[in-house]
Coordinates of C-alpha atoms (C1' of nucleotides) in Angstrom, one line a residue:
Chain A
M89 CA 0.0 0.0 0.0
A90 CA 1.2 3.4 -0.8
P91 CA 1.4 5.9 2.0
K92 CA -0.9 8.9 2.1
F93 CA 0.2 12.3 3.0
F94 CA -1.6 15.5 3.8
N95 CA -0.7 17.9 1.0
T96 CA -0.8 21.6 2.1
L97 CA -1.4 22.5 -1.5
T98 CA -4.7 20.7 -1.7
R99 CA -5.4 20.4 2.0
T100 CA -6.3 16.8 1.5
L101 CA -4.9 13.4 2.1
E102 CA -3.3 12.1 -1.1
E103 CA -1.8 8.8 -2.0
F104 CA 1.9 9.2 -2.6
K105 CA 3.1 8.5 -6.1
P106 CA 6.7 9.4 -7.0
I107 CA 7.4 11.0 -10.3
N108 CA 10.1 8.5 -11.2
G109 CA 9.3 4.9 -10.2
N110 CA 10.7 4.2 -6.9
S111 CA 12.9 7.2 -6.5
V112 CA 11.8 10.1 -4.3
G113 CA 13.3 13.5 -4.4
M114 CA 12.6 15.6 -1.3
Y115 CA 13.7 19.0 -0.3
T116 CA 13.6 19.9 3.3
C117 CA 14.1 23.5 4.4
G118 CA 17.1 23.6 6.6
P119 CA 18.5 25.9 9.2
T120 CA 19.6 29.5 9.0
V121 CA 23.0 29.2 10.6
Y122 CA 23.1 32.4 12.7
G123 CA 22.8 30.6 16.0
P124 CA 22.3 27.2 17.4
A125 CA 19.0 25.6 16.3
H126 CA 16.5 25.1 19.1
I127 CA 14.5 22.0 19.7
G128 CA 11.5 23.5 17.9
N129 CA 13.6 23.6 14.8
F130 CA 14.6 20.1 15.4
R131 CA 11.0 19.0 15.5
A132 CA 10.9 19.8 11.8
Y133 CA 14.1 17.8 11.1
V134 CA 13.0 14.9 13.2
F135 CA 9.7 14.8 11.3
E136 CA 11.6 14.9 8.0
D137 CA 13.8 12.1 9.3
I138 CA 10.8 9.9 10.1
L139 CA 9.5 10.7 6.6
R140 CA 12.7 9.7 4.8
R141 CA 13.2 6.7 7.0
Y142 CA 9.7 5.5 6.4
L143 CA 10.0 6.0 2.7
K144 CA 13.1 3.9 2.8
Y145 CA 11.4 1.3 4.9
K146 CA 8.7 1.1 2.2
G147 CA 11.4 0.4 -0.4
Y148 CA 11.7 3.8 -2.0
S149 CA 15.2 5.2 -2.7
V150 CA 15.3 8.7 -1.3
K151 CA 17.4 11.7 -2.3
Q152 CA 17.0 14.3 0.3
V153 CA 18.4 17.8 0.0
M154 CA 18.6 20.2 2.9
N155 CA 19.8 23.7 2.4
L156 CA 22.0 25.6 4.8
T157 CA 21.1 29.2 4.7
D158 CA 24.4 30.9 5.4
I159 CA 23.6 34.3 4.0
D160 CA 20.7 36.5 5.1
D161 CA 20.0 39.6 7.2
K162 CA 20.6 37.8 10.5
T163 CA 23.8 36.0 9.6
I164 CA 25.2 39.3 8.3
R165 CA 24.0 41.2 11.4
D166 CA 25.4 38.7 13.9
S167 CA 28.7 38.2 12.2
Q168 CA 29.3 41.9 12.1
A169 CA 28.3 42.2 15.7
A170 CA 30.8 39.4 16.5
G171 CA 33.4 41.1 14.4
I172 CA 34.2 38.1 12.4
S173 CA 33.7 37.1 8.7
L174 CA 30.4 35.7 7.6
D175 CA 32.0 32.4 6.8
E176 CA 33.7 32.1 10.1
H177 CA 30.4 32.9 11.9
T178 CA 28.3 30.5 10.0
K179 CA 30.8 27.7 10.1
K180 CA 30.4 27.5 13.9
F181 CA 26.7 27.0 13.6
K182 CA 27.0 24.6 10.8
D183 CA 29.2 22.4 12.9
Q184 CA 26.9 22.7 15.8
F185 CA 24.0 21.7 13.6
F186 CA 25.6 18.5 12.4
K187 CA 26.6 17.7 15.9
D188 CA 23.0 18.1 17.0
I189 CA 21.4 16.1 14.3
D190 CA 23.9 13.2 15.0
R191 CA 23.0 13.3 18.6
L192 CA 19.3 13.2 17.7
N193 CA 20.1 10.2 15.5
I194 CA 18.8 12.1 12.4
E195 CA 20.0 10.4 9.3
R196 CA 22.1 12.5 7.1
A197 CA 20.5 13.9 4.0
E198 CA 22.2 13.1 0.7
L199 CA 23.1 16.8 0.2
Y200 CA 23.5 19.9 2.3
P201 CA 24.0 22.7 -0.2
E202 CA 25.0 26.1 1.1
A203 CA 23.5 29.2 -0.2
T204 CA 26.8 31.0 -0.5
K205 CA 28.1 28.3 -2.8
H206 CA 25.2 28.7 -5.3
I207 CA 25.2 32.3 -6.1
P208 CA 25.7 31.7 -9.9
E209 CA 22.6 29.4 -10.0
M210 CA 20.6 32.1 -8.3
V211 CA 21.7 34.8 -10.6
I212 CA 20.7 32.7 -13.6
L213 CA 17.3 32.1 -12.0
V214 CA 16.8 35.8 -11.5
Q215 CA 17.8 36.4 -15.1
K216 CA 15.2 33.9 -16.3
L217 CA 12.6 35.7 -14.3
L218 CA 13.6 39.0 -15.7
D219 CA 13.5 37.5 -19.2
N220 CA 10.0 36.2 -18.9
G221 CA 8.6 39.2 -17.2
H222 CA 8.1 38.0 -13.7
A223 CA 10.7 40.2 -12.2
Y224 CA 11.8 43.8 -12.3
Y225 CA 14.6 46.0 -11.3
S226 CA 14.2 48.9 -8.9
G227 CA 16.7 50.9 -6.9
G228 CA 19.5 48.4 -7.2
S229 CA 17.5 45.4 -6.3
F230 CA 15.4 42.9 -8.2
Y231 CA 11.9 41.9 -7.2
F232 CA 9.4 39.2 -8.1
K233 CA 6.2 40.8 -9.4
I234 CA 3.4 38.7 -8.0
S235 CA 0.7 40.3 -10.1
T236 CA 2.3 38.3 -13.0
F237 CA 1.7 35.0 -11.3
P238 CA -2.0 34.4 -10.9
K239 CA -1.5 31.2 -8.9
Y240 CA 0.2 33.2 -6.2
G241 CA -1.5 32.3 -2.9
A242 CA -2.5 28.8 -3.9
L243 CA -0.4 27.2 -1.2
F244 CA -1.5 29.2 1.8
H245 CA -5.0 29.6 0.5
M246 CA -5.2 33.3 1.0
D247 CA -6.3 36.1 -1.2
I248 CA -3.5 38.4 -2.3
E249 CA -5.8 41.3 -1.8
S250 CA -6.1 40.6 1.8
L251 CA -2.4 40.7 2.1
K252 CA -2.3 44.2 0.8
A253 CA -5.0 45.2 3.3
G254 CA -3.2 43.4 6.1
A255 CA -1.4 46.2 7.8
R256 CA 2.1 45.1 8.4
I257 CA 4.0 46.6 5.6
D258 CA 7.7 46.4 5.8
N259 CA 10.0 49.1 6.7
D260 CA 12.7 48.8 4.4
E261 CA 14.7 50.9 2.1
Y262 CA 14.1 48.7 -0.8
E263 CA 11.8 50.1 -3.4
K264 CA 9.1 47.7 -4.4
E265 CA 6.3 48.5 -6.8
T266 CA 3.8 46.6 -4.7
A267 CA 4.2 45.9 -1.0
S268 CA 3.6 42.2 -1.6
D269 CA 6.4 41.8 -4.2
F270 CA 9.5 40.3 -2.7
A271 CA 13.2 40.7 -3.3
I272 CA 15.0 38.0 -5.3
W273 CA 18.2 39.9 -5.4
K274 CA 19.2 42.7 -2.9
G275 CA 21.5 45.4 -4.1
W276 CA 24.4 46.1 -1.8
S277 CA 23.8 48.6 0.9
E278 CA 26.2 49.9 3.5
R279 CA 25.0 47.8 6.3
D280 CA 26.0 44.7 4.3
G281 CA 29.6 45.6 4.8
D282 CA 31.9 43.3 3.0
V283 CA 29.2 40.8 2.3
Y284 CA 28.4 41.0 -1.4
W285 CA 28.9 39.3 -4.7
E286 CA 29.8 41.0 -7.9
T287 CA 27.5 39.5 -10.5
E288 CA 25.7 40.3 -13.7
L289 CA 23.0 41.7 -11.5
G290 CA 25.4 44.1 -9.9
K291 CA 26.9 44.1 -6.5
G292 CA 24.7 42.5 -3.9
R293 CA 23.4 39.3 -2.4
P294 CA 20.5 36.9 -2.9
G295 CA 17.0 37.3 -1.5
W296 CA 16.1 34.6 1.0
H297 CA 13.6 32.6 -1.1
I298 CA 15.7 32.3 -4.2
E299 CA 18.2 30.0 -2.7
C300 CA 15.7 27.2 -2.2
S301 CA 14.4 27.5 -5.7
A302 CA 17.8 27.5 -7.2
M303 CA 19.3 24.7 -5.1
S304 CA 16.3 22.4 -5.1
M305 CA 16.0 22.5 -8.8
K306 CA 19.7 22.1 -9.3
Y307 CA 19.8 18.9 -7.3
L308 CA 16.3 17.5 -7.7
G309 CA 15.2 18.8 -11.1
E310 CA 12.6 21.4 -12.0
H311 CA 9.8 19.2 -10.9
F312 CA 10.2 16.9 -7.8
D313 CA 8.2 15.0 -5.3
I314 CA 8.2 16.4 -1.8
H315 CA 9.0 19.7 -0.1
T316 CA 8.7 20.1 3.6
G317 CA 9.2 22.7 6.3
G318 CA 7.5 24.2 9.4
V319 CA 4.0 25.7 8.9
D320 CA 5.4 29.1 9.3
N321 CA 7.2 28.5 6.0
I322 CA 4.0 28.1 4.1
F323 CA 3.9 31.8 3.7
P324 CA 5.8 33.6 2.5
H325 CA 8.7 31.3 1.9
H326 CA 7.2 28.4 0.1
E327 CA 4.6 30.5 -1.7
N328 CA 7.5 32.5 -3.0
E329 CA 9.5 29.5 -4.0
I330 CA 6.6 28.2 -6.1
A331 CA 6.3 31.6 -7.7
Q332 CA 10.0 31.8 -8.6
S333 CA 10.4 28.3 -9.7
E334 CA 7.3 27.9 -11.7
G335 CA 7.7 31.5 -13.0
A336 CA 11.1 30.5 -14.3
T337 CA 10.4 27.1 -15.7
G338 CA 6.7 27.1 -16.5
K339 CA 6.5 23.7 -14.9
K340 CA 4.9 22.4 -11.8
F341 CA 7.5 22.7 -9.1
V342 CA 6.5 20.2 -6.3
N343 CA 3.9 17.6 -6.0
Y344 CA 3.5 17.2 -2.3
W345 CA 4.0 19.9 0.3
L346 CA 4.2 18.7 3.9
H347 CA 4.4 21.0 6.9
N348 CA 4.9 20.3 10.5
A349 CA 3.2 22.1 13.3
H350 CA 5.1 24.1 15.9
L351 CA 6.7 23.0 19.1
L352 CA 5.2 25.1 22.0
V353 CA 6.6 25.8 25.3
E354 CA 4.3 26.9 28.0
N355 CA 1.7 26.8 25.3
R356 CA 3.5 29.4 23.2
K357 CA 5.4 28.8 20.0
M358 CA 9.0 28.2 20.8
A359 CA 10.9 30.8 18.9
R360 CA 14.2 32.5 19.1
R361 CA 12.6 35.9 18.7
D362 CA 10.5 35.3 21.8
N363 CA 13.5 34.0 23.7
N364 CA 11.6 31.0 25.1
F365 CA 13.6 28.3 23.5
Y366 CA 15.8 25.4 24.5
T367 CA 18.7 24.2 22.4
L368 CA 19.6 20.5 22.4
E369 CA 22.8 21.5 24.2
D370 CA 20.8 23.2 27.0
L371 CA 18.9 19.9 27.6
V372 CA 22.0 17.8 27.4
K373 CA 23.7 20.0 30.0
M374 CA 20.7 19.4 32.3
G375 CA 21.4 15.7 32.0
H376 CA 18.8 14.8 29.4
N377 CA 19.5 12.2 26.8
P378 CA 19.2 13.5 23.2
V379 CA 17.5 10.3 22.1
A380 CA 14.8 11.1 24.7
V381 CA 14.4 14.4 23.0
R382 CA 14.1 12.6 19.7
Y383 CA 11.4 10.4 21.0
L384 CA 9.5 13.3 22.5
L385 CA 9.6 15.1 19.2
L386 CA 8.5 12.2 17.1
S387 CA 5.8 10.8 19.4
T388 CA 3.2 13.3 18.5
H389 CA 1.8 13.5 15.0
Y390 CA 3.8 16.1 13.0
R391 CA 0.8 18.2 12.1
Q392 CA -0.3 18.6 15.7
Q393 CA 1.2 21.3 18.0
L394 CA 3.3 19.8 20.7
N395 CA 3.7 21.4 24.0
F396 CA 7.2 20.8 25.4
T397 CA 7.4 19.9 29.1
F398 CA 10.0 18.3 31.2
E399 CA 7.4 15.9 32.4
G400 CA 7.0 14.8 28.8
L401 CA 10.7 14.5 28.3
E402 CA 10.9 12.3 31.4
G403 CA 8.1 10.2 30.0
A404 CA 9.9 9.9 26.7
K405 CA 13.0 8.7 28.4
N406 CA 11.1 6.0 30.3
A407 CA 9.3 4.9 27.1
I408 CA 12.7 4.4 25.4
T409 CA 14.0 2.5 28.5
R410 CA 11.1 0.1 28.1
L411 CA 11.9 -0.5 24.5
R412 CA 15.6 -1.0 25.1
D413 CA 14.8 -3.3 28.1
F414 CA 12.7 -5.3 25.7
K415 CA 15.7 -5.7 23.4
L416 CA 17.8 -6.9 26.3
N417 CA 15.1 -9.1 27.5
V418 CA 14.7 -10.9 24.2
E419 CA 18.4 -11.2 23.7
S420 CA 18.9 -12.8 27.1
A421 CA 15.7 -15.0 26.9
K422 CA 16.1 -18.6 27.8
I423 CA 15.7 -21.1 25.0
G424 CA 12.1 -22.2 24.6
P425 CA 9.9 -24.0 22.1
E426 CA 9.0 -22.7 18.7
S427 CA 5.8 -20.6 19.1
S428 CA 3.2 -19.7 16.6
A429 CA 2.0 -16.9 18.9
V430 CA 5.3 -15.2 18.2
K431 CA 4.7 -15.3 14.5
D432 CA 1.1 -14.0 15.0
S433 CA 2.3 -11.2 17.2
I434 CA 5.0 -10.1 14.7
E435 CA 2.5 -10.2 11.8
K436 CA -0.1 -8.1 13.7
A437 CA 2.6 -5.6 14.9
V438 CA 4.0 -5.1 11.4
T439 CA 0.6 -4.6 9.9
E440 CA -0.4 -2.0 12.4
F441 CA 3.0 -0.3 12.4
E442 CA 2.7 0.3 8.7
A443 CA -1.0 1.2 8.8
G444 CA -0.3 4.0 11.1
L445 CA 2.6 5.4 9.2
D446 CA 0.8 5.0 5.8
D447 CA -1.9 7.2 7.2
D448 CA 0.0 10.5 7.0
L449 CA 2.7 9.3 9.4
N450 CA 0.2 8.8 12.1
I451 CA 2.7 7.8 14.8
S452 CA 0.3 7.1 17.7
P453 CA -1.1 3.8 16.4
T454 CA 2.3 2.9 15.2
L455 CA 3.9 3.3 18.6
A456 CA 0.9 1.5 20.1
S457 CA 1.7 -1.4 17.8
V458 CA 5.3 -1.5 19.0
F459 CA 4.3 -1.5 22.6
D460 CA 1.7 -4.2 22.1
F461 CA 4.3 -6.2 20.4
V462 CA 6.7 -5.6 23.3
R463 CA 4.1 -6.7 25.9
E464 CA 3.0 -9.8 23.9
I465 CA 6.6 -11.1 23.3
N466 CA 7.7 -10.3 26.9
A467 CA 4.8 -12.4 28.1
I468 CA 5.9 -15.3 25.9
V469 CA 9.5 -14.9 27.1
A470 CA 8.5 -14.9 30.7
E471 CA 6.3 -18.0 30.2
Q472 CA 8.3 -20.2 28.0
G473 CA 11.3 -18.5 26.5
L474 CA 12.0 -18.2 22.8
S475 CA 13.3 -20.6 20.2
E476 CA 16.4 -19.5 18.4
S477 CA 14.5 -18.8 15.2
N478 CA 11.7 -16.9 17.0
K479 CA 14.3 -14.9 18.8
K480 CA 15.9 -13.9 15.5
K481 CA 12.6 -13.0 14.0
V482 CA 11.7 -10.8 17.0
I483 CA 15.0 -9.0 16.8
D484 CA 14.7 -8.5 13.1
T485 CA 11.3 -7.0 13.5
L486 CA 12.5 -4.7 16.3
K487 CA 15.4 -3.6 14.1
R488 CA 13.0 -3.0 11.3
F489 CA 10.8 -0.8 13.4
D490 CA 13.7 1.0 14.7
S491 CA 15.0 1.7 11.2
V492 CA 12.1 4.2 11.3
L493 CA 12.0 5.3 14.9
G494 CA 15.7 5.4 15.6
V495 CA 15.5 5.3 19.3
I496 CA 16.5 1.7 20.3
Y497 CA 19.7 1.0 18.4
A498 CA 20.6 4.7 18.4
T499 CA 23.9 4.3 20.2
E500 CA 26.5 1.7 19.7
D501 CA 27.4 1.2 23.3
Q502 CA 30.6 -0.4 24.4
I503 CA 32.0 -1.1 27.8
D504 CA 35.7 -1.1 28.5
E505 CA 37.8 -3.9 29.8
R506 CA 37.8 -2.6 33.3
V507 CA 34.0 -2.7 33.5
E508 CA 33.9 -6.1 31.9
K509 CA 36.3 -7.3 34.5
L510 CA 34.1 -5.9 37.3
I511 CA 31.0 -7.6 35.8
N512 CA 32.9 -10.9 35.8
E513 CA 34.1 -10.4 39.3
R514 CA 30.5 -9.9 40.4
I515 CA 29.3 -13.0 38.6
A516 CA 32.1 -15.0 40.4
A517 CA 31.1 -13.4 43.8
K518 CA 27.5 -14.3 43.2
K519 CA 28.5 -17.9 42.5
I520 CA 30.1 -18.2 45.9
R521 CA 27.1 -16.3 47.4
D522 CA 29.3 -13.3 48.4
F523 CA 26.3 -11.0 47.9
K524 CA 27.9 -8.2 49.7
K525 CA 30.7 -7.9 47.2
A526 CA 28.3 -8.5 44.3
D527 CA 26.0 -5.7 45.5
Q528 CA 28.9 -3.4 46.0
I529 CA 30.1 -3.9 42.4
R530 CA 26.6 -3.3 41.1
A531 CA 26.3 -0.1 43.2
D532 CA 29.7 1.1 42.0
L533 CA 28.8 0.6 38.4
L534 CA 25.5 2.2 38.8
S535 CA 27.2 5.4 40.0
E536 CA 29.0 5.3 36.7
G537 CA 25.7 5.1 34.9
I538 CA 25.9 1.4 34.2
I539 CA 23.0 -0.8 35.3
L540 CA 23.4 -4.5 35.8
E541 CA 20.5 -6.9 35.7
D542 CA 20.5 -10.6 36.4
T543 CA 18.4 -12.5 34.0
A544 CA 17.5 -16.1 33.4
T545 CA 20.5 -16.5 31.2
G546 CA 23.0 -14.4 33.0
T547 CA 23.9 -10.8 33.8
V548 CA 23.3 -8.1 31.3
W549 CA 24.3 -4.5 31.4
K550 CA 22.8 -1.3 30.1
R551 CA 23.5 2.3 30.3
K552 CA 21.3 4.5 32.4
L553 CA 19.4 7.0 30.3
Chain B
rG145 C1' -10.3 41.6 11.2
rG146 C1' -9.2 37.2 7.6
rC147 C1' -7.5 32.0 7.3
rG148 C1' -6.4 27.3 9.7
rG149 C1' -6.1 24.1 13.9
rC150 C1' -7.0 22.2 18.9
rU151 C1' -10.1 20.9 23.6
rU152 C1' -10.4 12.7 25.4
rA153 C1' -7.8 10.0 32.7
rG154 C1' -2.7 13.2 37.0
rC155 C1' 0.4 14.1 32.1
rC156 C1' 1.0 12.8 26.7
rA157 C1' -2.2 10.8 23.0
rA158 C1' -5.2 7.3 19.2
rG159 C1' -10.0 6.8 18.0
rU160 C1' -14.6 10.3 12.3
rG161 C1' -21.7 6.5 13.9
rG162 C1' -21.8 0.6 17.2
rU163 C1' -20.5 1.3 22.9
rA164 C1' -13.1 4.6 25.1
rA165 C1' -5.9 2.0 21.6
rG166 C1' -1.1 3.0 23.5
rG167 C1' 2.8 5.5 26.5
rC168 C1' 4.3 7.9 31.1
rA169 C1' 3.0 8.3 36.2
rG170 C1' 0.2 5.6 40.4
rA171 C1' -1.8 1.0 43.4
rG172 C1' -1.7 -4.3 44.5
rG173 C1' 0.3 -9.2 43.3
rU174 C1' 3.8 -13.1 41.1
rC175 C1' 9.0 -14.0 40.2
rU176 C1' 14.0 -12.9 42.5
rG177 C1' 19.7 -13.9 47.4
rC178 C1' 18.5 -8.7 47.0
rA179 C1' 17.8 -5.2 43.0
rA180 C1' 16.1 -4.4 38.3
rA181 C1' 13.5 -6.1 34.4
rA182 C1' 9.3 -8.9 33.2
rC183 C1' 4.4 -10.8 33.8
rC184 C1' -0.8 -10.4 35.9
rU185 C1' -4.7 -7.2 38.0
rC186 C1' -6.6 -2.3 38.9
rU187 C1' -6.8 3.1 37.5
rA188 C1' -12.2 7.8 32.1
rU189 C1' -19.9 4.7 32.8
rU190 C1' -17.1 8.9 29.8
rC191 C1' -14.6 12.3 25.7
rU192 C1' -14.9 21.5 27.1
rC193 C1' -20.2 23.0 27.6
rC194 C1' -25.4 23.4 25.7
rG195 C1' -29.0 21.8 22.3
rG196 C1' -30.3 18.6 18.0
rU197 C1' -30.3 14.1 14.4
rU198 C1' -30.2 8.7 15.3
rC199 C1' -32.1 2.3 17.7
rA200 C1' -27.0 4.0 18.7
rA201 C1' -22.7 10.1 19.0
rA202 C1' -16.1 11.4 21.5
rU203 C1' -17.4 10.7 16.4
rC204 C1' -22.7 13.9 12.4
rC205 C1' -25.5 19.0 12.7
rG206 C1' -26.3 23.9 15.2
rG207 C1' -24.7 27.1 19.1
rA208 C1' -21.3 28.7 23.2
rA209 C1' -16.6 28.9 25.8
rG210 C1' -11.4 28.4 26.2
rC211 C1' -6.6 27.8 23.8
rC212 C1' -2.9 27.9 19.7
rG213 C1' -0.8 29.1 15.0
rC214 C1' -0.4 32.0 10.2
rC215 C1' -1.5 36.8 7.8
rU216 C1' 6.0 39.3 4.1
rC217 C1' 12.2 36.7 5.4
rC218 C1' 10.4 32.4 12.2
rA219 C1' 11.1 25.1 11.6

RNA sequence: GGCGGCUUAGCCAAGUGGUAAGGCAGAGGUCUGCAAAACCUCUAUUCUCCGGUUCAAAUCCGGAAGCCGCCUCCA
């Protein structure tokens, strides 16, 4: 069965069909690297990660492109304030970004193009728009003329007229013909300092939206499958991307637009501008596990607002602990008879797991299927153990589920020789019923964050989350 | 003001006409040298409120209240 996704463009659930057979091209709007991303930002990247992982699970080959916006008003402003070059400034946050996505067990996209490395492509795009009458020059800058693009507003389902009426007209020193026109190339101004490119369009820098049109089309073609981002990107960013891209090519730009809802904190949108955000680093410093953050972010449907609380984070940690304990429990299960109940349980779990995700990545029934599976298999393990082949099938199923969820096998844990030796010493102590020593070793290791559990088939260790 | 969404147990959250999934937290029990894990049992007569339709409503219709997001560079 093909998955169904809610397409912002049509506001309906649509069956997913790639343009080219089994290959999926997806463009996921990435970070503006002017500061560390906060966990609200990561909600988007975790959602996109689940999307790409599930598409792969379903057998599609995925080419994901995520941009790094390393040139815009804020990166310029902040690098100047810090007294360092734009590159130096953004490098720091690019590195931080990759460190964070690794810690969140977010799979790497196939490509992370940087805006500053694609100026020529953007210039060409602007020229195309000038050639076919969608853009104009004014006061050193170039603008997209939305009155030439009748479809404008199709994505966010708003009337352009209401925009004009809608108060908030921008400041700036750029001279647009119509307030709702947007800059595709900004002529150099003094406040840009040494940040500019000398191009056929003159001295200046790209507008924000143009980078995504240029880079997505360069790497995914002029017409591709999926484009995602936070709901706040629907307008103006994605609306403008459509206008620029389709204005330039005359082709349909993207088939499926998927947008995730915001992360809230104290029931308000988490946003840097409101100064009510947590970075991943903040939470790690408080002693929280990044994978718990991942679970928290993925455990609510992506189109539903999610209120961040520490109580929720604690719950997420405990949920993962149960899943990881299940893995240990199965691995250390005593040998038992072949059971058809195991097969039945696997079959049911897989069916429900996929049914949930096929339904617009409806994660709740999917997680329910995993926990039902855990309980059913645990009961069999407790009662009669597992046959070797059953054990392998259960582990394979768990790995398959985790290829999407990414919370169980997220870390490749190792223990060093010293710890291994202590564990063996404790086993020996237990054998001669020296429980005092055994308990001491267990307590010592616990203080290092290593938990020992005695099972039917021996002692297993795990790391405290 | 315009557009969209949300309101289900202490917390999170499925469920779109047939009598409330799942997770976390909590209580009791079994097992265990002790722990832990695991298993078993229990924890919403009820889904923001008020009307209506129906044999039957958390689900459909009408109304009210509360909350959130977007409305020009924020994921």
